[in-house]
PDB file of C-alpha atoms in Angstrom:
ATOM      1  CA  MET C   1    -168.936 -76.574-169.641  1.00 47.00           C
ATOM      2  CA  ASN C   2    -172.517 -77.727-168.847  1.00 44.00           C
ATOM      3  CA  LYS C   3    -172.176 -79.266-165.411  1.00 39.00           C
ATOM      4  CA  ASP C   4    -175.572 -80.993-165.693  1.00 42.00           C
ATOM      5  CA  THR C   5    -174.703 -83.131-168.707  1.00 41.00           C
ATOM      6  CA  ASN C   6    -172.945 -86.112-167.147  1.00 42.00           C
ATOM      7  CA  PHE C   7    -171.117 -87.548-164.190  1.00 39.00           C
ATOM      8  CA  ASP C   8    -167.732 -86.454-165.544  1.00 42.00           C
ATOM      9  CA  ASN C   9    -168.737 -82.810-165.473  1.00 41.00           C
ATOM     10  CA  MET C  10    -170.196 -83.124-161.971  1.00 40.00           C
ATOM     11  CA  MET C  11    -166.924 -84.579-160.744  1.00 39.00           C
ATOM     12  CA  HIS C  12    -164.981 -81.883-162.563  1.00 39.00           C
ATOM     13  CA  GLU C  13    -167.033 -79.126-160.938  1.00 40.00           C
ATOM     14  CA  ALA C  14    -166.867 -80.797-157.529  1.00 40.00           C
ATOM     15  CA  LEU C  15    -163.136 -80.325-157.297  1.00 40.00           C
ATOM     16  CA  ALA C  16    -163.096 -76.548-157.179  1.00 39.00           C
ATOM     17  CA  PRO C  17    -162.834 -74.796-153.809  1.00 42.00           C
ATOM     18  CA  ASN C  18    -165.950 -72.703-154.337  1.00 40.00           C
ATOM     19  CA  PHE C  19    -167.238 -71.486-151.004  1.00 42.00           C
ATOM     20  CA  THR C  20    -166.290 -69.012-148.349  1.00 43.00           C
ATOM     21  CA  PRO C  21    -168.176 -69.175-145.086  1.00 46.00           C
ATOM     22  CA  SER C  22    -170.863 -66.754-144.069  1.00 48.00           C
ATOM     23  CA  ASP C  23    -170.204 -64.195-141.362  1.00 48.00           C
ATOM     24  CA  GLU C  24    -172.235 -66.392-138.999  1.00 50.00           C
ATOM     25  CA  LEU C  25    -170.036 -69.409-139.689  1.00 48.00           C
ATOM     26  CA  ASN C  26    -166.873 -67.329-139.392  1.00 49.00           C
ATOM     27  CA  ASN C  27    -168.015 -65.981-136.048  1.00 49.00           C
ATOM     28  CA  LYS C  28    -168.880 -69.428-134.722  1.00 49.00           C
ATOM     29  CA  ILE C  29    -165.467 -70.782-135.669  1.00 45.00           C
ATOM     30  CA  LEU C  30    -163.411 -67.780-134.669  1.00 46.00           C
ATOM     31  CA  SER C  31    -165.185 -67.443-131.322  1.00 47.00           C
ATOM     32  CA  ALA C  32    -164.129 -70.940-130.308  1.00 44.00           C
ATOM     33  CA  LYS C  33    -161.337 -69.502-128.201  1.00 41.00           C
ATOM     34  CA  PRO C  34    -161.428 -65.699-128.130  1.00 37.00           C
ATOM     35  CA  THR C  35    -158.045 -65.405-126.418  1.00 38.00           C
ATOM     36  CA  LYS C  36    -156.251 -66.987-129.399  1.00 37.00           C
ATOM     37  CA  LYS C  37    -155.112 -65.069-132.433  1.00 36.00           C
ATOM     38  CA  LYS C  38    -157.882 -65.313-134.988  1.00 35.00           C
ATOM     39  CA  ALA C  39    -157.048 -67.323-138.071  1.00 36.00           C
ATOM     40  CA  ALA C  40    -158.195 -66.749-141.617  1.00 34.00           C
ATOM     41  CA  VAL C  41    -160.914 -69.199-142.596  1.00 36.00           C
ATOM     42  CA  SER C  42    -161.607 -70.793-145.941  1.00 35.00           C
ATOM     43  CA  VAL C  43    -163.873 -73.675-146.855  1.00 38.00           C
ATOM     44  CA  ILE C  44    -163.678 -76.231-149.658  1.00 37.00           C
ATOM     45  CA  PRO C  45    -166.949 -78.110-149.375  1.00 34.00           C
ATOM     46  CA  LYS C  46    -167.462 -79.988-152.665  1.00 31.00           C
ATOM     47  CA  VAL C  47    -165.347 -83.053-153.339  1.00 33.00           C
ATOM     48  CA  ILE C  48    -165.782 -86.286-155.301  1.00 29.00           C
ATOM     49  CA  ALA C  49    -169.475 -85.730-156.037  1.00 28.00           C
ATOM     50  CA  ALA C  50    -170.295 -86.897-152.501  1.00 29.00           C
ATOM     51  CA  ALA C  51    -171.890 -85.363-149.428  1.00 30.00           C
ATOM     52  CA  ALA C  52    -168.512 -84.830-147.782  1.00 35.00           C
ATOM     53  CA  ALA C  53    -167.077 -81.363-147.326  1.00 35.00           C
ATOM     54  CA  VAL C  54    -163.537 -80.301-146.636  1.00 39.00           C
ATOM     55  CA  LEU C  55    -162.973 -77.461-144.216  1.00 42.00           C
ATOM     56  CA  VAL C  56    -159.616 -75.717-143.940  1.00 39.00           C
ATOM     57  CA  ILE C  57    -159.225 -73.321-141.013  1.00 35.00           C
ATOM     58  CA  GLY C  58    -155.983 -71.444-140.588  1.00 29.00           C
ATOM     59  CA  SER C  59    -153.017 -72.857-142.486  1.00 26.00           C
ATOM     60  CA  LEU C  60    -151.576 -76.257-143.135  1.00 28.00           C
ATOM     61  CA  SER C  61    -148.547 -76.914-140.966  1.00 27.00           C
ATOM     62  CA  VAL C  62    -145.344 -77.822-142.784  1.00 27.00           C
ATOM     63  CA  TYR C  63    -142.810 -80.081-141.068  1.00 25.00           C
ATOM     64  CA  ALA C  64    -139.254 -80.172-142.395  1.00 26.00           C
ATOM     65  CA  GLY C  65    -137.292 -83.394-142.584  1.00 26.00           C
ATOM     66  CA  THR C  66    -139.998 -85.830-141.531  1.00 29.00           C
ATOM     67  CA  ARG C  67    -143.622 -86.551-142.228  1.00 36.00           C
ATOM     68  CA  ILE C  68    -145.827 -86.017-139.202  1.00 40.00           C
ATOM     69  CA  TYR C  69    -149.238 -87.656-139.245  1.00 48.00           C
ATOM     70  CA  ARG C  70    -151.544 -85.537-137.140  1.00 58.00           C
ATOM     71  CA  LYS C  71    -153.926 -87.270-134.735  1.00 76.00           C
ATOM     72  CA  VAL C  72    -157.530 -87.476-135.889  1.00 87.00           C
ATOM     73  CA  PHE C  73    -160.403 -86.444-133.654  1.00 88.00           C
ATOM     74  CA  VAL C  74    -164.061 -87.221-134.310  1.00 93.00           C
ATOM     75  CA  THR C  75    -167.184 -85.117-133.728  1.00 92.00           C
ATOM     76  CA  ASP C  76    -170.795 -85.823-134.678  1.00 95.00           C
ATOM     77  CA  HIS C  77    -170.424 -84.435-138.212  1.00 91.00           C
ATOM     78  CA  ALA C  78    -166.699 -84.340-138.963  1.00 90.00           C
ATOM     79  CA  ILE C  79    -163.336 -85.996-138.747  1.00 90.00           C
ATOM     80  CA  SER C  80    -160.566 -83.480-138.181  1.00 87.00           C
ATOM     81  CA  VAL C  81    -156.896 -82.860-137.606  1.00 83.00           C
ATOM     82  CA  GLY C  82    -155.169 -79.790-136.248  1.00 78.00           C
ATOM     83  CA  ASN C  83    -156.256 -77.219-133.686  1.00 79.00           C
ATOM     84  CA  THR C  84    -159.409 -78.519-132.012  1.00 78.00           C
ATOM     85  CA  ASP C  85    -160.321 -75.016-130.810  1.00 81.00           C
ATOM     86  CA  TYR C  86    -161.353 -74.099-134.343  1.00 79.00           C
ATOM     87  CA  VAL C  87    -163.557 -77.136-134.992  1.00 83.00           C
ATOM     88  CA  ILE C  88    -167.164 -76.270-134.130  1.00 85.00           C
ATOM     89  CA  ASP C  89    -169.304 -79.263-135.053  1.00 87.00           C
ATOM     90  CA  GLU C  90    -172.523 -77.233-135.215  1.00 87.00           C
ATOM     91  CA  ALA C  91    -170.960 -74.802-137.671  1.00 84.00           C
ATOM     92  CA  ILE C  92    -169.600 -77.599-139.855  1.00 83.00           C
ATOM     93  CA  ALA C  93    -172.951 -79.409-139.873  1.00 84.00           C
ATOM     94  CA  SER C  94    -174.797 -76.251-140.970  1.00 82.00           C
ATOM     95  CA  MET C  95    -172.524 -75.419-143.914  1.00 77.00           C
ATOM     96  CA  ASP C  96    -174.298 -74.903-147.241  1.00 72.00           C
ATOM     97  CA  ILE C  97    -172.343 -76.969-149.749  1.00 67.00           C
ATOM     98  CA  ASN C  98    -174.208 -75.318-152.647  1.00 70.00           C
ATOM     99  CA  GLU C  99    -172.903 -71.840-151.888  1.00 69.00           C
ATOM    100  CA  PRO C 100    -171.482 -70.321-155.121  1.00 69.00           C
ATOM    101  CA  GLN C 101    -167.801 -69.560-155.522  1.00 66.00           C
ATOM    102  CA  SER C 102    -166.754 -66.387-153.783  1.00 71.00           C
ATOM    103  CA  PRO C 103    -165.544 -63.327-155.715  1.00 77.00           C
ATOM    104  CA  GLY C 104    -161.781 -63.129-156.063  1.00 81.00           C
ATOM    105  CA  TYR C 105    -161.264 -66.875-156.602  1.00 81.00           C
ATOM    106  CA  SER C 106    -160.450 -68.447-159.951  1.00 87.00           C
ATOM    107  CA  THR C 107    -160.055 -72.128-160.774  1.00 88.00           C
ATOM    108  CA  VAL C 108    -158.198 -73.888-163.577  1.00 91.00           C
ATOM    109  CA  SER C 109    -159.131 -77.565-163.929  1.00 93.00           C
ATOM    110  CA  GLN C 110    -157.714 -80.511-165.845  1.00 95.00           C
ATOM    111  CA  GLU C 111    -158.658 -84.122-166.335  1.00 95.00           C
ATOM    112  CA  PHE C 112    -156.436 -87.111-167.061  1.00 97.00           C
ATOM    113  CA  ASP C 113    -156.953 -90.639-168.305  1.00 97.00           C
ATOM    114  CA  SER C 114    -154.491 -92.200-165.859  1.00 96.00           C
ATOM    115  CA  TYR C 115    -153.493 -91.641-162.247  1.00 97.00           C
ATOM    116  CA  GLU C 116    -149.811 -91.828-163.105  1.00 96.00           C
ATOM    117  CA  GLU C 117    -150.167 -89.201-165.823  1.00 97.00           C
ATOM    118  CA  ALA C 118    -151.969 -86.855-163.435  1.00 97.00           C
ATOM    119  CA  MET C 119    -149.322 -87.294-160.739  1.00 96.00           C
ATOM    120  CA  GLU C 120    -146.470 -86.673-163.162  1.00 96.00           C
ATOM    121  CA  ALA C 121    -148.113 -83.567-164.628  1.00 97.00           C
ATOM    122  CA  THR C 122    -149.160 -81.958-161.345  1.00 96.00           C
ATOM    123  CA  GLY C 123    -147.040 -83.448-158.558  1.00 94.00           C
ATOM    124  CA  LEU C 124    -150.257 -84.249-156.685  1.00 95.00           C
ATOM    125  CA  GLY C 125    -151.561 -87.554-155.390  1.00 95.00           C
ATOM    126  CA  TYR C 126    -150.690 -90.394-153.035  1.00 95.00           C
ATOM    127  CA  HIS C 127    -148.189 -93.042-154.064  1.00 94.00           C
ATOM    128  CA  PHE C 128    -149.413 -96.630-153.745  1.00 95.00           C
ATOM    129  CA  ARG C 129    -147.399 -99.836-153.899  1.00 92.00           C
ATOM    130  CA  ALA C 130    -150.399-101.533-155.487  1.00 93.00           C
ATOM    131  CA  LYS C 131    -151.981-100.531-158.786  1.00 93.00           C
ATOM    132  CA  PHE C 132    -155.735 -99.905-158.838  1.00 95.00           C
ATOM    133  CA  GLU C 133    -158.174 -99.671-161.729  1.00 96.00           C
ATOM    134  CA  LEU C 134    -159.666 -96.245-162.394  1.00 97.00           C
ATOM    135  CA  LYS C 135    -163.438 -95.979-162.382  1.00 96.00           C
ATOM    136  CA  ASP C 136    -163.373 -92.936-164.643  1.00 94.00           C
ATOM    137  CA  LYS C 137    -160.928 -90.053-164.997  1.00 96.00           C
ATOM    138  CA  VAL C 138    -158.599 -88.182-162.631  1.00 96.00           C
ATOM    139  CA  TYR C 139    -159.548 -84.584-161.945  1.00 95.00           C
ATOM    140  CA  THR C 140    -157.182 -81.858-160.772  1.00 95.00           C
ATOM    141  CA  SER C 141    -157.619 -78.166-160.115  1.00 92.00           C
ATOM    142  CA  VAL C 142    -155.674 -75.114-159.012  1.00 92.00           C
ATOM    143  CA  THR C 143    -157.765 -72.476-157.264  1.00 88.00           C
ATOM    144  CA  THR C 144    -156.212 -69.082-156.640  1.00 88.00           C
ATOM    145  CA  GLY C 145    -157.720 -66.633-154.188  1.00 84.00           C
ATOM    146  CA  PRO C 146    -156.600 -63.653-152.138  1.00 83.00           C
ATOM    147  CA  ASP C 147    -153.160 -64.678-150.814  1.00 81.00           C
ATOM    148  CA  VAL C 148    -153.874 -68.419-151.066  1.00 82.00           C
ATOM    149  CA  VAL C 149    -153.577 -71.234-153.613  1.00 87.00           C
ATOM    150  CA  TYR C 150    -155.341 -74.604-153.349  1.00 87.00           C
ATOM    151  CA  ASN C 151    -154.207 -77.653-155.358  1.00 92.00           C
ATOM    152  CA  ASP C 152    -156.522 -80.644-155.606  1.00 92.00           C
ATOM    153  CA  LEU C 153    -156.575 -84.116-157.103  1.00 95.00           C
ATOM    154  CA  SER C 154    -159.616 -86.369-157.028  1.00 94.00           C
ATOM    155  CA  THR C 155    -160.527 -89.721-158.498  1.00 96.00           C
ATOM    156  CA  THR C 156    -162.194 -93.062-157.763  1.00 96.00           C
ATOM    157  CA  PHE C 157    -160.550 -96.486-157.961  1.00 98.00           C
ATOM    158  CA  ILE C 158    -162.293 -99.828-158.337  1.00 97.00           C
ATOM    159  CA  TYR C 159    -161.015-102.408-155.851  1.00 97.00           C
ATOM    160  CA  ASN C 160    -162.440-105.930-155.650  1.00 96.00           C
ATOM    161  CA  GLU C 161    -166.219-105.413-155.384  1.00 96.00           C
ATOM    162  CA  GLY C 162    -165.946-101.907-153.963  1.00 97.00           C
ATOM    163  CA  GLU C 163    -164.598 -98.422-154.620  1.00 97.00           C
ATOM    164  CA  ILE C 164    -161.996 -96.050-153.204  1.00 97.00           C
ATOM    165  CA  ASP C 165    -162.487 -92.290-153.447  1.00 95.00           C
ATOM    166  CA  VAL C 166    -159.227 -90.348-153.346  1.00 95.00           C
ATOM    167  CA  CYS C 167    -159.009 -86.690-152.335  1.00 93.00           C
ATOM    168  CA  TYR C 168    -155.579 -85.023-152.132  1.00 94.00           C
ATOM    169  CA  THR C 169    -155.316 -81.325-151.276  1.00 90.00           C
ATOM    170  CA  THR C 170    -152.525 -78.873-150.565  1.00 88.00           C
ATOM    171  CA  ALA C 171    -152.769 -75.182-149.723  1.00 83.00           C
ATOM    172  CA  GLU C 172    -150.177 -72.449-149.553  1.00 83.00           C
ATOM    173  CA  GLY C 173    -150.190 -68.744-148.961  1.00 81.00           C
ATOM    174  CA  ASN C 174    -150.851 -66.155-146.318  1.00 72.00           C
ATOM    175  CA  ILE C 175    -152.724 -68.330-143.839  1.00 61.00           C
ATOM    176  CA  ALA C 176    -152.291 -68.635-140.097  1.00 61.00           C
ATOM    177  CA  GLU C 177    -149.796 -71.030-138.561  1.00 64.00           C
ATOM    178  CA  ASP C 178    -152.173 -73.210-136.551  1.00 68.00           C
ATOM    179  CA  ALA C 179    -154.537 -75.287-138.609  1.00 67.00           C
ATOM    180  CA  ALA C 180    -157.630 -77.408-138.571  1.00 77.00           C
ATOM    181  CA  TYR C 181    -158.762 -79.556-141.468  1.00 81.00           C
ATOM    182  CA  SER C 182    -162.090 -81.370-141.369  1.00 85.00           C
ATOM    183  CA  VAL C 183    -164.050 -83.676-143.633  1.00 87.00           C
ATOM    184  CA  ARG C 184    -167.757 -83.054-143.122  1.00 89.00           C
ATOM    185  CA  LEU C 185    -169.889 -86.198-142.805  1.00 91.00           C
ATOM    186  CA  GLU C 186    -173.617 -86.606-142.352  1.00 91.00           C
ATOM    187  CA  ASN C 187    -172.828 -88.635-139.242  1.00 95.00           C
ATOM    188  CA  THR C 188    -169.885 -90.462-137.683  1.00 96.00           C
ATOM    189  CA  ASN C 189    -169.938 -94.072-136.495  1.00 97.00           C
ATOM    190  CA  ASN C 190    -167.631 -96.851-135.321  1.00 97.00           C
ATOM    191  CA  PRO C 191    -164.302 -94.983-135.015  1.00 96.00           C
ATOM    192  CA  ARG C 192    -161.338 -97.362-134.853  1.00 95.00           C
ATOM    193  CA  ASP C 193    -157.607 -97.280-135.477  1.00 93.00           C
ATOM    194  CA  TYR C 194    -155.327 -99.354-137.666  1.00 94.00           C
ATOM    195  CA  VAL C 195    -151.522 -99.531-137.654  1.00 90.00           C
ATOM    196  CA  THR C 196    -149.871-100.733-140.859  1.00 90.00           C
ATOM    197  CA  PRO C 197    -146.906-103.148-140.874  1.00 89.00           C
ATOM    198  CA  TYR C 198    -144.803-100.059-141.665  1.00 84.00           C
ATOM    199  CA  GLY C 199    -145.879 -98.356-138.430  1.00 83.00           C
ATOM    200  CA  ALA C 200    -148.268 -95.760-139.887  1.00 84.00           C
ATOM    201  CA  GLU C 201    -151.406 -95.231-137.798  1.00 88.00           C
ATOM    202  CA  PHE C 202    -154.770 -94.390-139.357  1.00 91.00           C
ATOM    203  CA  SER C 203    -158.241 -93.703-137.959  1.00 93.00           C
ATOM    204  CA  LEU C 204    -161.243 -95.238-139.723  1.00 96.00           C
ATOM    205  CA  VAL C 205    -164.697 -93.667-139.296  1.00 96.00           C
ATOM    206  CA  ASP C 206    -167.963 -94.771-140.903  1.00 97.00           C
ATOM    207  CA  GLU C 207    -170.680 -92.580-142.369  1.00 95.00           C
ATOM    208  CA  ILE C 208    -174.072 -94.307-142.750  1.00 96.00           C
ATOM    209  CA  VAL C 209    -176.613 -92.710-145.093  1.00 94.00           C
ATOM    210  CA  ASP C 210    -179.774 -94.518-146.225  1.00 95.00           C
ATOM    211  CA  GLY C 211    -178.284 -97.812-145.083  1.00 94.00           C
ATOM    212  CA  ARG C 212    -175.120 -97.255-147.134  1.00 95.00           C
ATOM    213  CA  THR C 213    -171.850 -97.304-145.202  1.00 96.00           C
ATOM    214  CA  LYS C 214    -168.793 -95.408-146.360  1.00 96.00           C
ATOM    215  CA  THR C 215    -165.554 -95.506-144.383  1.00 97.00           C
ATOM    216  CA  TYR C 216    -163.358 -92.391-144.289  1.00 95.00           C
ATOM    217  CA  VAL C 217    -159.650 -92.230-143.491  1.00 94.00           C
ATOM    218  CA  LEU C 218    -157.924 -88.855-143.185  1.00 91.00           C
ATOM    219  CA  VAL C 219    -154.436 -88.817-144.681  1.00 89.00           C
ATOM    220  CA  SER C 220    -152.747 -85.675-143.353  1.00 82.00           C
ATOM    221  CA  TYR C 221    -149.031 -84.982-143.299  1.00 81.00           C
ATOM    222  CA  ASP C 222    -146.607 -82.181-144.171  1.00 78.00           C
ATOM    223  CA  ASP C 223    -148.626 -79.704-146.262  1.00 80.00           C
ATOM    224  CA  VAL C 224    -150.990 -82.431-147.489  1.00 85.00           C
ATOM    225  CA  ASN C 225    -154.555 -82.789-146.260  1.00 83.00           C
ATOM    226  CA  GLY C 226    -156.881 -85.287-147.842  1.00 88.00           C
ATOM    227  CA  TYR C 227    -158.669 -88.550-147.377  1.00 92.00           C
ATOM    228  CA  LEU C 228    -159.500 -91.962-148.741  1.00 95.00           C
ATOM    229  CA  ALA C 229    -163.145 -93.057-148.629  1.00 96.00           C
ATOM    230  CA  PHE C 230    -164.086 -96.726-149.015  1.00 97.00           C
ATOM    231  CA  TYR C 231    -167.420 -98.116-150.167  1.00 97.00           C
ATOM    232  CA  ASN C 232    -168.436-101.779-150.063  1.00 97.00           C
ATOM    233  CA  LEU C 233    -165.048-102.882-148.735  1.00 98.00           C
ATOM    234  CA  SER C 234    -164.328-104.833-145.552  1.00 97.00           C
ATOM    235  CA  ASP C 235    -161.890-103.610-142.925  1.00 98.00           C
ATOM    236  CA  ASP C 236    -159.411-106.243-144.129  1.00 98.00           C
ATOM    237  CA  GLU C 237    -159.625-104.851-147.660  1.00 98.00           C
ATOM    238  CA  ILE C 238    -159.280-101.286-146.367  1.00 98.00           C
ATOM    239  CA  HIS C 239    -156.185-102.373-144.426  1.00 97.00           C
ATOM    240  CA  GLU C 240    -154.696-103.788-147.630  1.00 97.00           C
ATOM    241  CA  VAL C 241    -155.091-100.422-149.349  1.00 97.00           C
ATOM    242  CA  LEU C 242    -153.615 -98.514-146.395  1.00 95.00           C
ATOM    243  CA  ASP C 243    -150.708-100.973-146.286  1.00 95.00           C
ATOM    244  CA  SER C 244    -149.938-100.057-149.908  1.00 95.00           C
ATOM    245  CA  LEU C 245    -149.579 -96.314-149.221  1.00 93.00           C
ATOM    246  CA  GLU C 246    -145.973 -95.241-149.733  1.00 88.00           C
ATOM    247  CA  ILE C 247    -145.870 -92.732-146.903  1.00 78.00           C
ATOM    248  CA  ASN C 248    -143.412 -92.993-144.031  1.00 60.00           C
ATOM    249  CA  LEU C 249    -145.548 -91.397-141.349  1.00 57.00           C
ATOM    250  CA  LYS C 250    -144.561 -90.628-137.790  1.00 52.00           C
ATOM    251  CA  PRO C 251    -147.412 -89.837-135.359  1.00 52.00           C
ATOM    252  CA  GLU C 252    -147.275 -86.355-133.850  1.00 52.00           C
TER     253      GLU C 252
END
């Protein structure tokens, strides 16, 4: 596949977890609290052909019987959930998102013409009460590395005059029990919360680059870590989308 040919290929390539942190980054993260047991670190920096990066530190906590929505905390260059001791904003900001895939990892990717088809085939993706128009295709990937497997789904919906980027990620394997998951942003602005009529609470954070505002919402529960990113949509429109999520979330 020639990843320079068109937007589809760029999106396809963007899905793959293709970076492991340098020793310097590992040391910065793992030295956050030397008295704690050190956790394995892996990084998934390229998603949805955007400047965002997803950082997974440790493992993703699994909660039986209920869906726990973990509280979001905001730093200068990231929005995160999980163990705050592992989130070093300086290290996240300095990540090289163009680092090639590390040895020992292999990725199998697929693309689908409909969101429903992708969900049925892979079991990935958020359920919405509303139906949204796809901008292009839905991209999924399974990346297998040493003792870990990442599953990803990514796509973009058109909504009114704006767009919704969807990133849905799960990970399983031999990874530490405490976890931190971050979405890397160029900057963070205007953090605010919204509670849906169904009682789910979400944090909205803006990223402003070259005068363009994109609003990110982490959606993290069970073994799922991902986000929705909104461009050219008002808060009222964003609330409508969040209201349509079919997730019965209970704050931690």
